[in-house]
JSON list of C-alpha atoms in Angstrom, two decimals:
[
{"chain": "A", "resi": 208, "resn": "MET", "atom": "CA", "xyz": [-42.00, -4.12, -76.69]},
{"chain": "A", "resi": 209, "resn": "THR", "atom": "CA", "xyz": [-43.77, -7.44, -76.89]},
{"chain": "A", "resi": 210, "resn": "LEU", "atom": "CA", "xyz": [-44.12, -10.16, -74.33]},
{"chain": "A", "resi": 211, "resn": "ASP", "atom": "CA", "xyz": [-44.09, -13.80, -75.31]},
{"chain": "A", "resi": 212, "resn": "GLU", "atom": "CA", "xyz": [-46.61, -16.27, -73.94]},
{"chain": "A", "resi": 213, "resn": "THR", "atom": "CA", "xyz": [-44.31, -17.37, -71.11]},
{"chain": "A", "resi": 214, "resn": "ASP", "atom": "CA", "xyz": [-43.69, -13.78, -69.96]},
{"chain": "A", "resi": 215, "resn": "ARG", "atom": "CA", "xyz": [-47.44, -13.15, -70.04]},
{"chain": "A", "resi": 216, "resn": "ALA", "atom": "CA", "xyz": [-48.05, -16.31, -68.02]},
{"chain": "A", "resi": 217, "resn": "ILE", "atom": "CA", "xyz": [-45.52, -15.21, -65.39]},
{"chain": "A", "resi": 218, "resn": "ILE", "atom": "CA", "xyz": [-47.16, -11.78, -65.13]},
{"chain": "A", "resi": 219, "resn": "ALA", "atom": "CA", "xyz": [-50.62, -13.33, -64.90]},
{"chain": "A", "resi": 220, "resn": "GLU", "atom": "CA", "xyz": [-49.42, -15.71, -62.17]},
{"chain": "A", "resi": 221, "resn": "THR", "atom": "CA", "xyz": [-47.84, -12.91, -60.12]},
{"chain": "A", "resi": 222, "resn": "GLN", "atom": "CA", "xyz": [-50.11, -9.93, -60.80]},
{"chain": "A", "resi": 223, "resn": "ALA", "atom": "CA", "xyz": [-52.07, -10.46, -57.59]},
{"chain": "A", "resi": 224, "resn": "GLY", "atom": "CA", "xyz": [-48.79, -10.80, -55.68]},
{"chain": "A", "resi": 225, "resn": "LEU", "atom": "CA", "xyz": [-46.14, -13.40, -55.11]},
{"chain": "A", "resi": 226, "resn": "PRO", "atom": "CA", "xyz": [-47.23, -16.42, -53.08]},
{"chain": "A", "resi": 227, "resn": "LEU", "atom": "CA", "xyz": [-46.63, -15.96, -49.34]},
{"chain": "A", "resi": 228, "resn": "VAL", "atom": "CA", "xyz": [-44.35, -18.98, -49.01]},
{"chain": "A", "resi": 229, "resn": "ALA", "atom": "CA", "xyz": [-40.66, -19.47, -48.22]},
{"chain": "A", "resi": 230, "resn": "GLU", "atom": "CA", "xyz": [-39.77, -19.86, -51.91]},
{"chain": "A", "resi": 231, "resn": "PRO", "atom": "CA", "xyz": [-42.25, -17.76, -53.91]},
{"chain": "A", "resi": 232, "resn": "TYR", "atom": "CA", "xyz": [-40.43, -17.96, -57.26]},
{"chain": "A", "resi": 233, "resn": "LYS", "atom": "CA", "xyz": [-40.28, -21.74, -56.97]},
{"chain": "A", "resi": 234, "resn": "ALA", "atom": "CA", "xyz": [-44.04, -21.81, -56.34]},
{"chain": "A", "resi": 235, "resn": "VAL", "atom": "CA", "xyz": [-44.65, -19.64, -59.42]},
{"chain": "A", "resi": 236, "resn": "ALA", "atom": "CA", "xyz": [-42.38, -21.88, -61.47]},
{"chain": "A", "resi": 237, "resn": "GLU", "atom": "CA", "xyz": [-44.18, -25.01, -60.32]},
{"chain": "A", "resi": 238, "resn": "ALA", "atom": "CA", "xyz": [-47.58, -23.50, -61.11]},
{"chain": "A", "resi": 239, "resn": "LEU", "atom": "CA", "xyz": [-46.42, -22.74, -64.65]},
{"chain": "A", "resi": 240, "resn": "GLY", "atom": "CA", "xyz": [-44.35, -25.88, -65.28]},
{"chain": "A", "resi": 241, "resn": "LEU", "atom": "CA", "xyz": [-41.12, -23.88, -65.49]},
{"chain": "A", "resi": 242, "resn": "ALA", "atom": "CA", "xyz": [-37.76, -23.95, -63.74]},
{"chain": "A", "resi": 243, "resn": "GLU", "atom": "CA", "xyz": [-37.37, -21.47, -60.86]},
{"chain": "A", "resi": 244, "resn": "ASP", "atom": "CA", "xyz": [-34.20, -20.05, -62.48]},
{"chain": "A", "resi": 245, "resn": "ASP", "atom": "CA", "xyz": [-36.16, -19.38, -65.69]},
{"chain": "A", "resi": 246, "resn": "VAL", "atom": "CA", "xyz": [-38.86, -17.46, -63.81]},
{"chain": "A", "resi": 247, "resn": "VAL", "atom": "CA", "xyz": [-36.26, -15.33, -62.01]},
{"chain": "A", "resi": 248, "resn": "ALA", "atom": "CA", "xyz": [-34.29, -14.71, -65.23]},
{"chain": "A", "resi": 249, "resn": "ARG", "atom": "CA", "xyz": [-37.39, -13.77, -67.20]},
{"chain": "A", "resi": 250, "resn": "MET", "atom": "CA", "xyz": [-38.63, -11.40, -64.48]},
{"chain": "A", "resi": 251, "resn": "ARG", "atom": "CA", "xyz": [-35.19, -9.77, -64.35]},
{"chain": "A", "resi": 252, "resn": "ALA", "atom": "CA", "xyz": [-35.18, -9.44, -68.17]},
{"chain": "A", "resi": 253, "resn": "MET", "atom": "CA", "xyz": [-38.69, -7.92, -68.15]},
{"chain": "A", "resi": 254, "resn": "LYS", "atom": "CA", "xyz": [-37.51, -5.44, -65.53]},
{"chain": "A", "resi": 255, "resn": "ASP", "atom": "CA", "xyz": [-34.40, -4.59, -67.58]},
{"chain": "A", "resi": 256, "resn": "ARG", "atom": "CA", "xyz": [-36.60, -3.99, -70.66]},
{"chain": "A", "resi": 257, "resn": "GLY", "atom": "CA", "xyz": [-39.06, -1.87, -68.69]},
{"chain": "A", "resi": 258, "resn": "ALA", "atom": "CA", "xyz": [-41.98, -4.29, -69.01]},
{"chain": "A", "resi": 259, "resn": "ILE", "atom": "CA", "xyz": [-42.16, -4.38, -65.22]},
{"chain": "A", "resi": 260, "resn": "ARG", "atom": "CA", "xyz": [-40.81, -1.61, -63.01]},
{"chain": "A", "resi": 261, "resn": "ARG", "atom": "CA", "xyz": [-40.13, -3.50, -59.82]},
{"chain": "A", "resi": 262, "resn": "VAL", "atom": "CA", "xyz": [-41.03, -6.37, -57.58]},
{"chain": "A", "resi": 263, "resn": "ALA", "atom": "CA", "xyz": [-41.90, -4.96, -54.17]},
{"chain": "A", "resi": 264, "resn": "ILE", "atom": "CA", "xyz": [-43.92, -5.58, -51.08]},
{"chain": "A", "resi": 265, "resn": "ALA", "atom": "CA", "xyz": [-47.10, -3.53, -50.70]},
{"chain": "A", "resi": 266, "resn": "PRO", "atom": "CA", "xyz": [-48.13, -3.98, -47.06]},
{"chain": "A", "resi": 267, "resn": "ASN", "atom": "CA", "xyz": [-51.52, -3.03, -45.73]},
{"chain": "A", "resi": 268, "resn": "HIS", "atom": "CA", "xyz": [-50.32, -0.63, -43.04]},
{"chain": "A", "resi": 269, "resn": "TYR", "atom": "CA", "xyz": [-53.71, -0.51, -41.38]},
{"chain": "A", "resi": 270, "resn": "ARG", "atom": "CA", "xyz": [-53.73, -4.29, -40.84]},
{"chain": "A", "resi": 271, "resn": "LEU", "atom": "CA", "xyz": [-50.22, -3.99, -39.38]},
{"chain": "A", "resi": 272, "resn": "GLY", "atom": "CA", "xyz": [-51.53, -1.53, -36.78]},
{"chain": "A", "resi": 273, "resn": "LEU", "atom": "CA", "xyz": [-50.04, 1.54, -38.46]},
{"chain": "A", "resi": 274, "resn": "THR", "atom": "CA", "xyz": [-53.26, 3.54, -38.65]},
{"chain": "A", "resi": 275, "resn": "ALA", "atom": "CA", "xyz": [-51.72, 7.02, -38.66]},
{"chain": "A", "resi": 276, "resn": "ASN", "atom": "CA", "xyz": [-50.22, 7.38, -42.12]},
{"chain": "A", "resi": 277, "resn": "GLY", "atom": "CA", "xyz": [-49.09, 10.79, -43.25]},
{"chain": "A", "resi": 278, "resn": "MET", "atom": "CA", "xyz": [-47.61, 11.94, -46.52]},
{"chain": "A", "resi": 279, "resn": "THR", "atom": "CA", "xyz": [-45.26, 14.65, -45.38]},
{"chain": "A", "resi": 280, "resn": "VAL", "atom": "CA", "xyz": [-44.58, 17.32, -47.99]},
{"chain": "A", "resi": 281, "resn": "TRP", "atom": "CA", "xyz": [-41.64, 19.70, -47.91]},
{"chain": "A", "resi": 282, "resn": "ASP", "atom": "CA", "xyz": [-40.57, 22.83, -49.77]},
{"chain": "A", "resi": 283, "resn": "VAL", "atom": "CA", "xyz": [-36.84, 22.12, -49.99]},
{"chain": "A", "resi": 284, "resn": "ASP", "atom": "CA", "xyz": [-34.16, 24.18, -51.74]},
{"chain": "A", "resi": 285, "resn": "ASP", "atom": "CA", "xyz": [-33.76, 22.56, -55.18]},
{"chain": "A", "resi": 286, "resn": "ALA", "atom": "CA", "xyz": [-29.96, 22.74, -54.95]},
{"chain": "A", "resi": 287, "resn": "VAL", "atom": "CA", "xyz": [-29.95, 20.17, -52.11]},
{"chain": "A", "resi": 288, "resn": "ALA", "atom": "CA", "xyz": [-33.30, 18.42, -52.54]},
{"chain": "A", "resi": 289, "resn": "ALA", "atom": "CA", "xyz": [-31.89, 15.23, -54.11]},
{"chain": "A", "resi": 290, "resn": "GLU", "atom": "CA", "xyz": [-29.17, 14.86, -51.49]},
{"chain": "A", "resi": 291, "resn": "LEU", "atom": "CA", "xyz": [-31.52, 15.52, -48.57]},
{"chain": "A", "resi": 292, "resn": "GLY", "atom": "CA", "xyz": [-34.25, 13.38, -50.13]},
{"chain": "A", "resi": 293, "resn": "ALA", "atom": "CA", "xyz": [-31.85, 10.41, -50.20]},
{"chain": "A", "resi": 294, "resn": "ARG", "atom": "CA", "xyz": [-31.15, 10.91, -46.49]},
{"chain": "A", "resi": 295, "resn": "ILE", "atom": "CA", "xyz": [-34.87, 11.09, -45.70]},
{"chain": "A", "resi": 296, "resn": "GLY", "atom": "CA", "xyz": [-35.64, 8.05, -47.84]},
{"chain": "A", "resi": 297, "resn": "ALA", "atom": "CA", "xyz": [-33.07, 6.02, -45.88]},
{"chain": "A", "resi": 298, "resn": "LEU", "atom": "CA", "xyz": [-34.88, 6.55, -42.58]},
{"chain": "A", "resi": 299, "resn": "GLU", "atom": "CA", "xyz": [-36.37, 3.30, -41.29]},
{"chain": "A", "resi": 300, "resn": "PHE", "atom": "CA", "xyz": [-39.85, 4.76, -40.82]},
{"chain": "A", "resi": 301, "resn": "ILE", "atom": "CA", "xyz": [-40.14, 6.09, -44.40]},
{"chain": "A", "resi": 302, "resn": "SER", "atom": "CA", "xyz": [-41.82, 3.69, -46.83]},
{"chain": "A", "resi": 303, "resn": "HIS", "atom": "CA", "xyz": [-41.29, 5.88, -49.89]},
{"chain": "A", "resi": 304, "resn": "CYS", "atom": "CA", "xyz": [-39.74, 9.23, -50.62]},
{"chain": "A", "resi": 305, "resn": "TYR", "atom": "CA", "xyz": [-39.55, 11.12, -53.91]},
{"chain": "A", "resi": 306, "resn": "LEU", "atom": "CA", "xyz": [-39.14, 14.47, -55.59]},
{"chain": "A", "resi": 307, "resn": "ARG", "atom": "CA", "xyz": [-41.97, 16.04, -57.61]},
{"chain": "A", "resi": 308, "resn": "PRO", "atom": "CA", "xyz": [-42.26, 19.32, -59.50]},
{"chain": "A", "resi": 309, "resn": "ARG", "atom": "CA", "xyz": [-43.85, 22.20, -57.64]},
{"chain": "A", "resi": 310, "resn": "ALA", "atom": "CA", "xyz": [-47.22, 23.57, -58.81]},
{"chain": "A", "resi": 311, "resn": "LEU", "atom": "CA", "xyz": [-46.71, 27.23, -57.99]},
{"chain": "A", "resi": 312, "resn": "PRO", "atom": "CA", "xyz": [-48.23, 29.36, -56.68]},
{"chain": "A", "resi": 313, "resn": "THR", "atom": "CA", "xyz": [-50.59, 26.98, -54.85]},
{"chain": "A", "resi": 314, "resn": "TRP", "atom": "CA", "xyz": [-48.32, 23.99, -54.19]},
{"chain": "A", "resi": 315, "resn": "PRO", "atom": "CA", "xyz": [-44.72, 24.84, -53.22]},
{"chain": "A", "resi": 316, "resn": "TYR", "atom": "CA", "xyz": [-43.72, 21.32, -52.14]},
{"chain": "A", "resi": 317, "resn": "ASN", "atom": "CA", "xyz": [-41.12, 19.29, -54.01]},
{"chain": "A", "resi": 318, "resn": "LEU", "atom": "CA", "xyz": [-40.12, 16.54, -51.55]},
{"chain": "A", "resi": 319, "resn": "PHE", "atom": "CA", "xyz": [-42.63, 13.89, -50.43]},
{"chain": "A", "resi": 320, "resn": "ALA", "atom": "CA", "xyz": [-42.02, 11.30, -47.70]},
{"chain": "A", "resi": 321, "resn": "MET", "atom": "CA", "xyz": [-44.58, 8.78, -46.44]},
{"chain": "A", "resi": 322, "resn": "VAL", "atom": "CA", "xyz": [-44.47, 8.31, -42.67]},
{"chain": "A", "resi": 323, "resn": "HIS", "atom": "CA", "xyz": [-46.30, 5.49, -40.88]},
{"chain": "A", "resi": 324, "resn": "GLY", "atom": "CA", "xyz": [-47.15, 5.29, -37.19]},
{"chain": "A", "resi": 325, "resn": "THR", "atom": "CA", "xyz": [-49.61, 3.97, -34.66]},
{"chain": "A", "resi": 326, "resn": "SER", "atom": "CA", "xyz": [-50.79, 7.49, -33.80]},
{"chain": "A", "resi": 327, "resn": "ARG", "atom": "CA", "xyz": [-50.65, 11.00, -35.18]},
{"chain": "A", "resi": 328, "resn": "GLU", "atom": "CA", "xyz": [-48.38, 11.90, -32.29]},
{"chain": "A", "resi": 329, "resn": "GLU", "atom": "CA", "xyz": [-45.90, 9.26, -33.44]},
{"chain": "A", "resi": 330, "resn": "VAL", "atom": "CA", "xyz": [-46.05, 10.54, -37.02]},
{"chain": "A", "resi": 331, "resn": "GLU", "atom": "CA", "xyz": [-45.53, 14.11, -35.81]},
{"chain": "A", "resi": 332, "resn": "ALA", "atom": "CA", "xyz": [-42.48, 13.02, -33.78]},
{"chain": "A", "resi": 333, "resn": "LYS", "atom": "CA", "xyz": [-41.03, 11.39, -36.89]},
{"chain": "A", "resi": 334, "resn": "ARG", "atom": "CA", "xyz": [-41.88, 14.51, -38.88]},
{"chain": "A", "resi": 335, "resn": "THR", "atom": "CA", "xyz": [-39.82, 16.49, -36.36]},
{"chain": "A", "resi": 336, "resn": "GLU", "atom": "CA", "xyz": [-36.86, 14.18, -37.09]},
{"chain": "A", "resi": 337, "resn": "ILE", "atom": "CA", "xyz": [-37.23, 14.88, -40.81]},
{"chain": "A", "resi": 338, "resn": "ALA", "atom": "CA", "xyz": [-37.41, 18.63, -40.20]},
{"chain": "A", "resi": 339, "resn": "ALA", "atom": "CA", "xyz": [-34.16, 18.47, -38.21]},
{"chain": "A", "resi": 340, "resn": "ILE", "atom": "CA", "xyz": [-32.40, 16.76, -41.12]},
{"chain": "A", "resi": 341, "resn": "LEU", "atom": "CA", "xyz": [-33.74, 19.27, -43.66]},
{"chain": "A", "resi": 342, "resn": "GLY", "atom": "CA", "xyz": [-32.84, 22.22, -41.45]},
{"chain": "A", "resi": 343, "resn": "SER", "atom": "CA", "xyz": [-32.70, 25.63, -43.08]},
{"chain": "A", "resi": 344, "resn": "ALA", "atom": "CA", "xyz": [-33.00, 24.09, -46.57]},
{"chain": "A", "resi": 345, "resn": "CYS", "atom": "CA", "xyz": [-36.72, 23.62, -45.84]},
{"chain": "A", "resi": 346, "resn": "ARG", "atom": "CA", "xyz": [-38.98, 26.66, -46.21]},
{"chain": "A", "resi": 347, "resn": "ALA", "atom": "CA", "xyz": [-42.40, 25.07, -45.51]},
{"chain": "A", "resi": 348, "resn": "SER", "atom": "CA", "xyz": [-44.04, 21.70, -44.87]},
{"chain": "A", "resi": 349, "resn": "ASP", "atom": "CA", "xyz": [-47.32, 19.96, -44.21]},
{"chain": "A", "resi": 350, "resn": "THR", "atom": "CA", "xyz": [-48.69, 16.48, -43.52]},
{"chain": "A", "resi": 351, "resn": "LEU", "atom": "CA", "xyz": [-51.55, 14.94, -45.45]},
{"chain": "A", "resi": 352, "resn": "TYR", "atom": "CA", "xyz": [-53.08, 12.11, -43.40]},
{"chain": "A", "resi": 353, "resn": "SER", "atom": "CA", "xyz": [-54.71, 9.21, -45.19]},
{"chain": "A", "resi": 354, "resn": "LYS", "atom": "CA", "xyz": [-58.08, 7.87, -44.11]},
{"chain": "A", "resi": 355, "resn": "ARG", "atom": "CA", "xyz": [-58.06, 4.67, -46.16]},
{"chain": "A", "resi": 356, "resn": "ILE", "atom": "CA", "xyz": [-56.02, 2.73, -48.69]},
{"chain": "A", "resi": 357, "resn": "LEU", "atom": "CA", "xyz": [-56.86, 3.86, -52.21]},
{"chain": "A", "resi": 358, "resn": "LYS", "atom": "CA", "xyz": [-54.78, 1.49, -54.33]},
{"chain": "A", "resi": 359, "resn": "LYS", "atom": "CA", "xyz": [-52.69, -1.57, -53.62]},
{"chain": "A", "resi": 360, "resn": "THR", "atom": "CA", "xyz": [-52.43, -3.28, -56.97]},
{"chain": "A", "resi": 361, "resn": "GLY", "atom": "CA", "xyz": [-49.67, -3.77, -59.46]},
{"chain": "A", "resi": 362, "resn": "LEU", "atom": "CA", "xyz": [-49.50, -4.64, -63.13]},
{"chain": "A", "resi": 363, "resn": "ARG", "atom": "CA", "xyz": [-52.66, -6.18, -64.58]},
{"chain": "A", "resi": 364, "resn": "LEU", "atom": "CA", "xyz": [-52.93, -7.82, -67.97]},
{"chain": "A", "resi": 365, "resn": "ALA", "atom": "CA", "xyz": [-56.11, -7.10, -69.90]},
{"chain": "A", "resi": 366, "resn": "GLY", "atom": "CA", "xyz": [-58.20, -10.22, -70.28]},
{"chain": "A", "resi": 367, "resn": "GLY", "atom": "CA", "xyz": [-56.25, -12.27, -67.72]},
{"chain": "A", "resi": 368, "resn": "ARG", "atom": "CA", "xyz": [-53.44, -14.04, -69.57]}
]
């Protein structure tokens, strides 16, 4: 897959994030001398081709006051993991939720759900809500608390544009 110069310019303009303005795509378009509709259409086409995976917000939870951030991990029956994972992922306090292969015998967990809170007690209360949804389909669980943000960057083009 190749990107033309305009696609590369759009990626370069947005790789540090969309502008924090009311009309971010319009601002990108103006910076590049393009029409807003063209920017949106090209980004959609790049997503459809797999050149970009998604356009998403990546908040700094610590700066938002959510300093207790725990990746909850669950050993869930494979027969219902996808269905239950979708229910967990829909909870308002979950920022991301996904299935991963187990690494037996040392890592039995296949469902991961990131929980954010202002305290560990809050995270543990939310973890209790998750456990209630998973019920007997869950055999074991744990919470891995983060101490700092490790990565908050998206696509980067080598050499700028």
